[in-house]
Amino acid sequence: MGEQKRIGILTSGGDCAGLNAIIRAVVNRAVGNYGWDVIGIKGATAGLMCDPPEIMPLRLHKVESLLTMGGTILGTTNKGDPFAFPMPDGNKIDRSQEIIDNYYKLGLDALIGIGGDGSLAILRRIAQQGKINLVGIPKTIDNDVSGTDMAIGFQTAVDIATESLDRLHFTAASHSRVMILEVMGRDAGHIALHAGIAGGAHIILIPEIPYKIESICNQIRDRQANGLNFSIVIVSEAVCTEEGTTIQKLQQFEQTRLGGIGQYLAEKIAMCSGAETRVTVLGHIQRGGIPSPSDRVLAGAFGVAAVDLIAAEKFDHLVVWRNRQVESVPISEAISQYRTVDLQDTLVKTARGLGICFGD
Ligand code: F6P
């Protein structure tokens, strides 16, 4: 069975479907198979900034019902960088040492950090500074972590966006309208590309491919000329205006939130094509709820593999999914680059082959 270990686990960054399924998988493997202790850390690294640290011992019975539960029982945050932590007086201080001290006070042998590129970069910096044995698991609906074909949460977000397109089709066809669905994804167009193909969109707009309103309207007019009086557009939140400006919905807690490109396009398309247009902004619906079967499978694979990496003492690595295999890559490699849609991506070619317009 090997040496007894006590490992910590935390979820960091925006929530998504499948986080609890990972926690369950980690506990099943670590407690069930290796006989180790697993300590859940609450509120990402914030739990390790508290005195005493905010933790949740994770036993087998505690994770029994987590497979289908959305969100994360540990809580999470996508704010409060520990290296520049905002204090009530407005100052920002480096609190990384508190996290390191509490890791050792808890007697942890290793830490599993579940996060996107931003969280993984912060966790790695802390781990390097404090000689913490870190193993990472990629999660994000944006699917922008390098080195992995898939991050946890992405496939559920795609399923939700696809189902939304399926529903919008009926109203679009019944009312002869152009229906625009605005989806998340930050600077990467993966959700729009995948859901656009799966949901039969006629126009897919992603940040990686600049568009022209005229090209979009030509596609709509071509369809009208063929007796198809409706069109479905899916657009990523970070798509810019035709002039190249990003539309920001909100500035809060020193963070910029994207949103509004759907409405901008609706007005432009209506003016240019004369079509009646309507916008649906999917928002956080993409992050919540029950993980899809594929995300549950991936969560199981990642959770088991992460614990096995700790058993093998292969630290500073991220579990990844490539060609239907779980592998691992150095975390430094995964965070060195932001993974946007490659213009030579097979799905970009597929979409073009299907006659879907990118507006270019
Ligand atoms: O990174 C995940 C994500 O959902 C992005 O797609 C989106 O831009 C952002 O987080 C929204 O963040 P918040 O939940 O803070 O509004």
CSV table of C-alpha atoms and ligand atoms in Angstrom, one decimal:
chain,number,residue,atom,x,y,z
A,1,MET,CA,0.0,0.0,0.0
A,2,GLY,CA,3.0,2.3,0.4
A,3,GLU,CA,3.7,5.1,2.8
A,4,GLN,CA,0.7,6.8,4.6
A,5,LYS,CA,0.1,10.3,3.3
A,6,ARG,CA,-2.0,13.3,4.1
A,7,ILE,CA,-3.0,15.3,1.0
A,8,GLY,CA,-4.8,18.6,0.5
A,9,ILE,CA,-7.2,19.4,-2.3
A,10,LEU,CA,-8.6,22.8,-3.4
A,11,THR,CA,-10.7,24.2,-6.2
A,12,SER,CA,-9.6,27.6,-7.6
A,13,GLY,CA,-11.0,30.1,-10.2
A,14,GLY,CA,-14.5,30.1,-11.6
A,15,ASP,CA,-16.6,27.1,-10.8
A,16,CYS,CA,-17.8,24.7,-13.5
A,17,ALA,CA,-19.6,21.3,-13.7
A,18,GLY,CA,-17.5,18.4,-12.6
A,19,LEU,CA,-15.4,19.8,-9.8
A,20,ASN,CA,-17.3,17.8,-7.2
A,21,ALA,CA,-16.9,14.7,-9.3
A,22,ILE,CA,-13.1,15.2,-9.2
A,23,ILE,CA,-13.1,15.6,-5.4
A,24,ARG,CA,-15.0,12.3,-5.2
A,25,ALA,CA,-12.6,10.6,-7.5
A,26,VAL,CA,-9.6,11.9,-5.6
A,27,VAL,CA,-11.1,10.7,-2.3
A,28,ASN,CA,-12.1,7.3,-3.7
A,29,ARG,CA,-8.5,6.7,-5.0
A,30,ALA,CA,-6.6,8.3,-2.1
A,31,VAL,CA,-8.7,7.0,0.8
A,32,GLY,CA,-10.3,4.0,-0.7
A,33,ASN,CA,-7.2,2.6,-2.5
A,34,TYR,CA,-4.1,4.0,-0.8
A,35,GLY,CA,-5.6,4.5,2.7
A,36,TRP,CA,-4.4,8.2,2.9
A,37,ASP,CA,-6.1,11.2,4.5
A,38,VAL,CA,-7.6,13.8,2.3
A,39,ILE,CA,-8.1,17.4,3.6
A,40,GLY,CA,-10.4,19.7,1.6
A,41,ILE,CA,-9.3,23.3,1.7
A,42,LYS,CA,-12.2,25.8,1.6
A,43,GLY,CA,-12.4,28.8,-0.7
A,44,ALA,CA,-9.3,28.0,-2.8
A,45,THR,CA,-6.1,29.5,-1.3
A,46,ALA,CA,-8.2,31.7,1.0
A,47,GLY,CA,-8.8,28.7,3.3
A,48,LEU,CA,-5.0,28.6,3.9
A,49,MET,CA,-4.9,32.3,4.8
A,50,CYS,CA,-7.2,31.8,7.8
A,51,ASP,CA,-6.1,31.0,11.3
A,52,PRO,CA,-6.9,28.3,11.9
A,53,PRO,CA,-7.0,27.2,8.2
A,54,GLU,CA,-10.6,26.5,6.9
A,55,ILE,CA,-10.6,22.9,6.0
A,56,MET,CA,-13.0,19.9,5.5
A,57,PRO,CA,-11.7,16.4,6.2
A,58,LEU,CA,-13.0,14.3,3.2
A,59,ARG,CA,-13.9,10.8,4.0
A,60,LEU,CA,-15.5,8.2,1.7
A,61,HIS,CA,-19.1,8.8,3.0
A,62,LYS,CA,-18.7,12.6,2.5
A,63,VAL,CA,-18.1,12.3,-1.2
A,64,GLU,CA,-20.6,9.5,-1.9
A,65,SER,CA,-23.2,11.8,-3.5
A,66,LEU,CA,-20.8,14.2,-5.3
A,67,LEU,CA,-20.8,12.7,-8.8
A,68,THR,CA,-23.7,14.7,-10.2
A,69,MET,CA,-23.5,17.8,-8.0
A,70,GLY,CA,-22.7,21.1,-9.7
A,71,GLY,CA,-20.3,23.7,-8.2
A,72,THR,CA,-17.7,22.7,-5.6
A,73,ILE,CA,-18.4,21.7,-2.0
A,74,LEU,CA,-15.1,23.4,-1.1
A,75,GLY,CA,-16.0,26.8,-2.5
A,76,THR,CA,-13.8,28.7,-4.8
A,77,THR,CA,-12.9,32.2,-5.9
A,78,ASN,CA,-11.5,33.9,-9.0
A,79,LYS,CA,-10.3,36.9,-7.1
A,80,GLY,CA,-7.7,37.7,-4.4
A,81,ASP,CA,-4.3,36.9,-5.9
A,82,PRO,CA,-2.3,35.9,-2.7
A,83,PHE,CA,0.7,37.7,-4.0
A,84,ALA,CA,-1.2,41.0,-4.2
A,85,PHE,CA,-4.1,40.3,-1.8
A,86,PRO,CA,-6.5,43.3,-1.4
A,87,MET,CA,-6.9,44.3,2.3
A,88,PRO,CA,-9.8,46.2,3.7
A,89,ASP,CA,-7.7,49.4,3.9
A,90,GLY,CA,-7.2,49.3,0.2
A,91,ASN,CA,-3.6,48.1,0.4
A,92,LYS,CA,-2.4,45.0,-1.4
A,93,ILE,CA,0.0,42.6,0.4
A,94,ASP,CA,1.8,39.4,-0.3
A,95,ARG,CA,0.1,36.6,1.7
A,96,SER,CA,1.7,33.6,0.0
A,97,GLN,CA,3.9,32.8,3.1
A,98,GLU,CA,0.7,32.3,5.2
A,99,ILE,CA,-0.5,29.7,2.7
A,100,ILE,CA,2.8,27.9,2.8
A,101,ASP,CA,3.0,28.0,6.6
A,102,ASN,CA,-0.5,26.5,6.9
A,103,TYR,CA,0.3,23.8,4.4
A,104,TYR,CA,3.0,22.6,6.8
A,105,LYS,CA,1.0,23.2,9.9
A,106,LEU,CA,-1.7,20.9,8.5
A,107,GLY,CA,1.0,18.2,8.0
A,108,LEU,CA,0.3,17.9,4.3
A,109,ASP,CA,2.5,15.8,2.1
A,110,ALA,CA,1.1,17.1,-1.2
A,111,LEU,CA,-1.6,19.4,-2.6
A,112,ILE,CA,-3.9,18.8,-5.5
A,113,GLY,CA,-4.9,22.1,-7.1
A,114,ILE,CA,-7.8,22.1,-9.5
A,115,GLY,CA,-7.8,25.3,-11.6
A,116,GLY,CA,-7.5,27.1,-14.9
A,117,ASP,CA,-4.4,28.7,-16.3
A,118,GLY,CA,-4.5,31.7,-13.9
A,119,SER,CA,-5.0,29.6,-10.8
A,120,LEU,CA,-2.4,27.1,-11.8
A,121,ALA,CA,0.2,29.8,-12.4
A,122,ILE,CA,-0.5,31.2,-8.9
A,123,LEU,CA,-0.5,27.8,-7.2
A,124,ARG,CA,2.8,26.9,-8.9
A,125,ARG,CA,4.4,30.1,-7.8
A,126,ILE,CA,3.4,29.4,-4.2
A,127,ALA,CA,4.5,25.7,-4.5
A,128,GLN,CA,7.9,26.7,-5.9
A,129,GLN,CA,8.4,29.3,-3.1
A,130,GLY,CA,7.4,26.9,-0.3
A,131,LYS,CA,8.6,23.6,-1.8
A,132,ILE,CA,5.0,22.3,-1.8
A,133,ASN,CA,4.4,19.1,-3.6
A,134,LEU,CA,1.8,20.3,-6.1
A,135,VAL,CA,-0.2,18.3,-8.7
A,136,GLY,CA,-2.6,20.1,-10.9
A,137,ILE,CA,-5.9,19.2,-12.6
A,138,PRO,CA,-7.2,21.4,-15.4
A,139,LYS,CA,-10.7,22.8,-15.2
A,140,THR,CA,-12.3,25.6,-17.1
A,141,ILE,CA,-15.3,25.9,-19.4
A,142,ASP,CA,-13.0,28.1,-21.6
A,143,ASN,CA,-10.8,25.0,-22.4
A,144,ASP,CA,-7.9,27.3,-22.8
A,145,VAL,CA,-5.3,25.4,-20.7
A,146,SER,CA,-2.4,24.2,-22.9
A,147,GLY,CA,-1.3,20.6,-23.1
A,148,THR,CA,-4.7,19.1,-22.7
A,149,ASP,CA,-7.4,18.4,-25.3
A,150,MET,CA,-10.0,18.8,-22.6
A,151,ALA,CA,-10.4,20.6,-19.3
A,152,ILE,CA,-13.1,19.7,-16.8
A,153,GLY,CA,-16.3,21.7,-17.3
A,154,PHE,CA,-15.8,22.4,-21.0
A,155,GLN,CA,-17.9,19.5,-22.3
A,156,THR,CA,-20.9,20.3,-20.0
A,157,ALA,CA,-20.7,24.0,-21.1
A,158,VAL,CA,-20.8,22.8,-24.8
A,159,ASP,CA,-23.8,20.6,-24.1
A,160,ILE,CA,-25.7,23.5,-22.5
A,161,ALA,CA,-24.8,25.9,-25.3
A,162,THR,CA,-25.8,23.2,-27.9
A,163,GLU,CA,-29.1,22.6,-26.2
A,164,SER,CA,-29.8,26.3,-26.2
A,165,LEU,CA,-29.1,26.5,-29.9
A,166,ASP,CA,-31.5,23.5,-30.5
A,167,ARG,CA,-34.2,25.5,-28.6
A,168,LEU,CA,-33.5,28.7,-30.4
A,169,HIS,CA,-33.8,27.0,-33.8
A,170,PHE,CA,-37.6,26.5,-33.3
A,171,THR,CA,-38.3,30.1,-32.5
A,172,ALA,CA,-35.9,31.3,-35.2
A,173,ALA,CA,-37.7,29.2,-37.8
A,174,SER,CA,-41.2,30.0,-36.5
A,175,HIS,CA,-40.6,33.8,-36.5
A,176,SER,CA,-38.2,34.0,-39.5
A,177,ARG,CA,-35.7,35.7,-37.2
A,178,VAL,CA,-31.9,35.8,-36.8
A,179,MET,CA,-31.3,34.5,-33.3
A,180,ILE,CA,-27.9,35.3,-31.7
A,181,LEU,CA,-26.5,33.2,-28.8
A,182,GLU,CA,-23.7,34.9,-26.9
A,183,VAL,CA,-21.5,32.4,-25.0
A,184,MET,CA,-18.6,32.6,-22.6
A,185,GLY,CA,-15.1,31.4,-23.1
A,186,ARG,CA,-13.0,34.5,-22.5
A,187,ASP,CA,-10.4,35.0,-25.3
A,188,ALA,CA,-10.8,31.5,-26.7
A,189,GLY,CA,-13.6,30.5,-29.0
A,190,HIS,CA,-13.7,26.8,-28.1
A,191,ILE,CA,-17.3,26.8,-26.7
A,192,ALA,CA,-18.7,28.7,-29.7
A,193,LEU,CA,-16.9,26.5,-32.2
A,194,HIS,CA,-17.9,23.2,-30.7
A,195,ALA,CA,-21.5,24.2,-29.8
A,196,GLY,CA,-21.9,26.0,-33.1
A,197,ILE,CA,-21.1,22.8,-35.0
A,198,ALA,CA,-23.1,20.6,-32.7
A,199,GLY,CA,-26.1,22.9,-32.6
A,200,GLY,CA,-26.2,23.6,-36.4
A,201,ALA,CA,-25.4,27.3,-36.2
A,202,HIS,CA,-25.1,29.0,-39.6
A,203,ILE,CA,-22.6,31.6,-38.4
A,204,ILE,CA,-19.9,31.1,-35.7
A,205,LEU,CA,-18.0,34.2,-34.5
A,206,ILE,CA,-14.9,33.6,-32.4
A,207,PRO,CA,-12.2,36.0,-31.2
A,208,GLU,CA,-9.6,34.3,-33.2
A,209,ILE,CA,-11.2,35.1,-36.6
A,210,PRO,CA,-11.9,38.7,-37.5
A,211,TYR,CA,-15.3,39.2,-39.2
A,212,LYS,CA,-17.2,41.7,-41.3
A,213,ILE,CA,-20.8,42.5,-40.8
A,214,GLU,CA,-21.2,42.5,-44.6
A,215,SER,CA,-20.0,38.8,-44.8
A,216,ILE,CA,-22.5,37.8,-42.0
A,217,CYS,CA,-25.3,39.5,-43.8
A,218,ASN,CA,-24.3,37.9,-47.1
A,219,GLN,CA,-24.7,34.5,-45.5
A,220,ILE,CA,-28.1,35.5,-44.1
A,221,ARG,CA,-29.2,36.8,-47.5
A,222,ASP,CA,-28.0,33.7,-49.3
A,223,ARG,CA,-30.1,31.6,-46.9
A,224,GLN,CA,-33.1,33.9,-47.5
A,225,ALA,CA,-32.6,33.5,-51.3
A,226,ASN,CA,-32.8,29.7,-50.8
A,227,GLY,CA,-36.1,30.1,-48.9
A,228,LEU,CA,-34.5,29.8,-45.5
A,229,ASN,CA,-35.8,32.8,-43.6
A,230,PHE,CA,-34.0,32.3,-40.4
A,231,SER,CA,-30.4,32.1,-39.2
A,232,ILE,CA,-28.6,31.1,-36.0
A,233,VAL,CA,-25.5,32.9,-34.9
A,234,ILE,CA,-23.3,31.9,-32.0
A,235,VAL,CA,-20.8,34.4,-30.8
A,236,SER,CA,-18.0,34.3,-28.1
A,237,GLU,CA,-18.1,37.0,-25.5
A,238,ALA,CA,-14.6,38.3,-26.4
A,239,VAL,CA,-15.4,38.9,-30.1
A,240,CYS,CA,-14.7,42.5,-30.8
A,241,THR,CA,-16.8,45.1,-32.6
A,242,GLU,CA,-16.0,45.5,-36.3
A,243,GLU,CA,-13.6,48.3,-35.4
A,244,GLY,CA,-11.7,46.0,-33.0
A,245,THR,CA,-13.0,47.1,-29.6
A,246,THR,CA,-13.8,44.5,-26.9
A,247,ILE,CA,-17.2,45.1,-25.3
A,248,GLN,CA,-17.1,45.1,-21.5
A,249,LYS,CA,-20.2,44.6,-19.5
A,250,LEU,CA,-18.9,45.2,-16.1
A,251,GLN,CA,-15.9,46.5,-14.1
A,252,GLN,CA,-16.1,45.1,-10.6
A,253,PHE,CA,-13.5,44.1,-8.0
A,254,GLU,CA,-10.8,45.4,-10.3
A,255,GLN,CA,-11.9,42.8,-12.9
A,256,THR,CA,-13.3,43.3,-16.3
A,257,ARG,CA,-16.3,41.2,-17.3
A,258,LEU,CA,-17.0,40.7,-21.0
A,259,GLY,CA,-20.5,40.8,-22.5
A,260,GLY,CA,-22.7,42.7,-24.9
A,261,ILE,CA,-21.2,41.7,-28.3
A,262,GLY,CA,-24.5,39.8,-29.1
A,263,GLN,CA,-26.6,43.0,-28.8
A,264,TYR,CA,-24.0,45.0,-30.8
A,265,LEU,CA,-24.2,42.4,-33.6
A,266,ALA,CA,-28.0,42.2,-33.5
A,267,GLU,CA,-28.3,46.0,-34.2
A,268,LYS,CA,-25.7,45.9,-37.0
A,269,ILE,CA,-27.2,42.8,-38.6
A,270,ALA,CA,-30.7,44.2,-38.4
A,271,MET,CA,-29.5,47.4,-40.1
A,272,CYS,CA,-27.5,45.7,-42.8
A,273,SER,CA,-29.8,42.8,-43.6
A,274,GLY,CA,-33.3,44.0,-42.6
A,275,ALA,CA,-33.8,40.8,-40.6
A,276,GLU,CA,-35.5,40.8,-37.3
A,277,THR,CA,-32.9,39.9,-34.7
A,278,ARG,CA,-33.0,38.7,-31.0
A,279,VAL,CA,-30.2,38.0,-28.6
A,280,THR,CA,-29.8,35.4,-25.8
A,281,VAL,CA,-26.9,35.8,-23.4
A,282,LEU,CA,-26.2,32.4,-21.9
A,283,GLY,CA,-24.0,33.6,-19.0
A,284,HIS,CA,-23.3,31.5,-16.0
A,285,ILE,CA,-25.9,28.8,-17.0
A,286,GLN,CA,-22.9,27.3,-18.8
A,287,ARG,CA,-21.0,26.8,-15.6
A,288,GLY,CA,-23.7,25.5,-13.3
A,289,GLY,CA,-25.6,22.3,-13.0
A,290,ILE,CA,-25.1,18.6,-13.4
A,291,PRO,CA,-21.9,17.5,-15.2
A,292,SER,CA,-22.3,15.7,-18.5
A,293,PRO,CA,-21.4,12.0,-18.6
A,294,SER,CA,-18.2,13.0,-20.5
A,295,ASP,CA,-17.1,15.4,-17.8
A,296,ARG,CA,-17.8,12.8,-15.2
A,297,VAL,CA,-15.6,10.3,-17.0
A,298,LEU,CA,-12.9,12.9,-17.3
A,299,ALA,CA,-13.2,13.8,-13.6
A,300,GLY,CA,-12.8,10.2,-12.7
A,301,ALA,CA,-9.7,9.8,-14.9
A,302,PHE,CA,-8.1,13.0,-13.7
A,303,GLY,CA,-8.8,12.4,-10.0
A,304,VAL,CA,-7.3,8.9,-10.1
A,305,ALA,CA,-4.3,10.0,-12.2
A,306,ALA,CA,-3.6,13.0,-9.9
A,307,VAL,CA,-3.5,10.7,-6.8
A,308,ASP,CA,-1.3,8.3,-8.7
A,309,LEU,CA,1.1,11.1,-9.6
A,310,ILE,CA,1.5,11.8,-5.9
A,311,ALA,CA,2.1,8.2,-5.1
A,312,ALA,CA,4.8,8.2,-7.8
A,313,GLU,CA,6.2,11.5,-6.3
A,314,LYS,CA,5.9,13.1,-9.7
A,315,PHE,CA,5.2,16.7,-8.6
A,316,ASP,CA,4.8,20.0,-10.3
A,317,HIS,CA,2.8,18.2,-13.0
A,318,LEU,CA,-0.6,18.6,-14.5
A,319,VAL,CA,-2.8,15.7,-15.5
A,320,VAL,CA,-3.9,16.1,-19.1
A,321,TRP,CA,-6.1,14.3,-21.6
A,322,ARG,CA,-4.6,13.6,-25.0
A,323,ASN,CA,-5.8,11.1,-27.7
A,324,ARG,CA,-8.0,9.3,-25.2
A,325,GLN,CA,-5.2,8.8,-22.7
A,326,VAL,CA,-4.5,10.5,-19.3
A,327,GLU,CA,-1.0,11.8,-19.4
A,328,SER,CA,0.9,14.4,-17.4
A,329,VAL,CA,2.9,17.5,-18.4
A,330,PRO,CA,5.0,19.9,-16.3
A,331,ILE,CA,2.7,22.7,-15.0
A,332,SER,CA,5.2,25.2,-16.4
A,333,GLU,CA,4.5,23.9,-19.9
A,334,ALA,CA,0.7,24.1,-19.5
A,335,ILE,CA,0.7,27.7,-18.3
A,336,SER,CA,3.4,29.0,-20.7
A,337,GLN,CA,0.8,29.5,-23.4
A,338,TYR,CA,-2.9,30.4,-23.6
A,339,ARG,CA,-4.7,27.9,-25.8
A,340,THR,CA,-6.9,29.7,-28.3
A,341,VAL,CA,-8.6,28.1,-31.3
A,342,ASP,CA,-5.9,27.2,-33.9
A,343,LEU,CA,-7.0,28.4,-37.3
A,344,GLN,CA,-5.8,25.1,-38.7
A,345,ASP,CA,-7.9,23.2,-36.2
A,346,THR,CA,-9.7,20.3,-37.7
A,347,LEU,CA,-13.0,21.7,-36.4
A,348,VAL,CA,-12.5,25.0,-38.1
A,349,LYS,CA,-12.1,23.1,-41.3
A,350,THR,CA,-15.1,21.0,-40.5
A,351,ALA,CA,-17.2,24.0,-39.9
A,352,ARG,CA,-16.2,25.6,-43.2
A,353,GLY,CA,-16.8,22.3,-44.9
A,354,LEU,CA,-20.3,22.3,-43.5
A,355,GLY,CA,-20.9,25.7,-45.0
A,356,ILE,CA,-20.8,27.5,-41.6
A,357,CYS,CA,-19.7,31.1,-42.0
A,358,PHE,CA,-17.1,32.7,-39.7
A,359,GLY,CA,-17.8,36.1,-41.0
A,360,ASP,CA,-14.4,36.4,-42.7
B,1,F6P,O1,-13.2,31.6,-17.0
B,1,F6P,C1,-14.5,31.1,-16.9
B,1,F6P,C2,-15.5,32.3,-17.2
B,1,F6P,O2,-16.8,31.7,-17.0
B,1,F6P,C3,-15.3,33.0,-18.5
B,1,F6P,O3,-15.8,32.3,-19.6
B,1,F6P,C4,-16.0,34.3,-18.2
B,1,F6P,O4,-15.5,35.3,-19.0
B,1,F6P,C5,-15.7,34.5,-16.7
B,1,F6P,O5,-15.3,33.3,-16.2
B,1,F6P,C6,-16.8,35.1,-15.9
B,1,F6P,O6,-16.4,35.3,-14.6
B,1,F6P,P1,-17.3,35.7,-13.4
B,1,F6P,O7,-18.0,34.4,-12.9
B,1,F6P,O8,-16.4,36.2,-12.4
B,1,F6P,O9,-18.4,36.6,-13.9
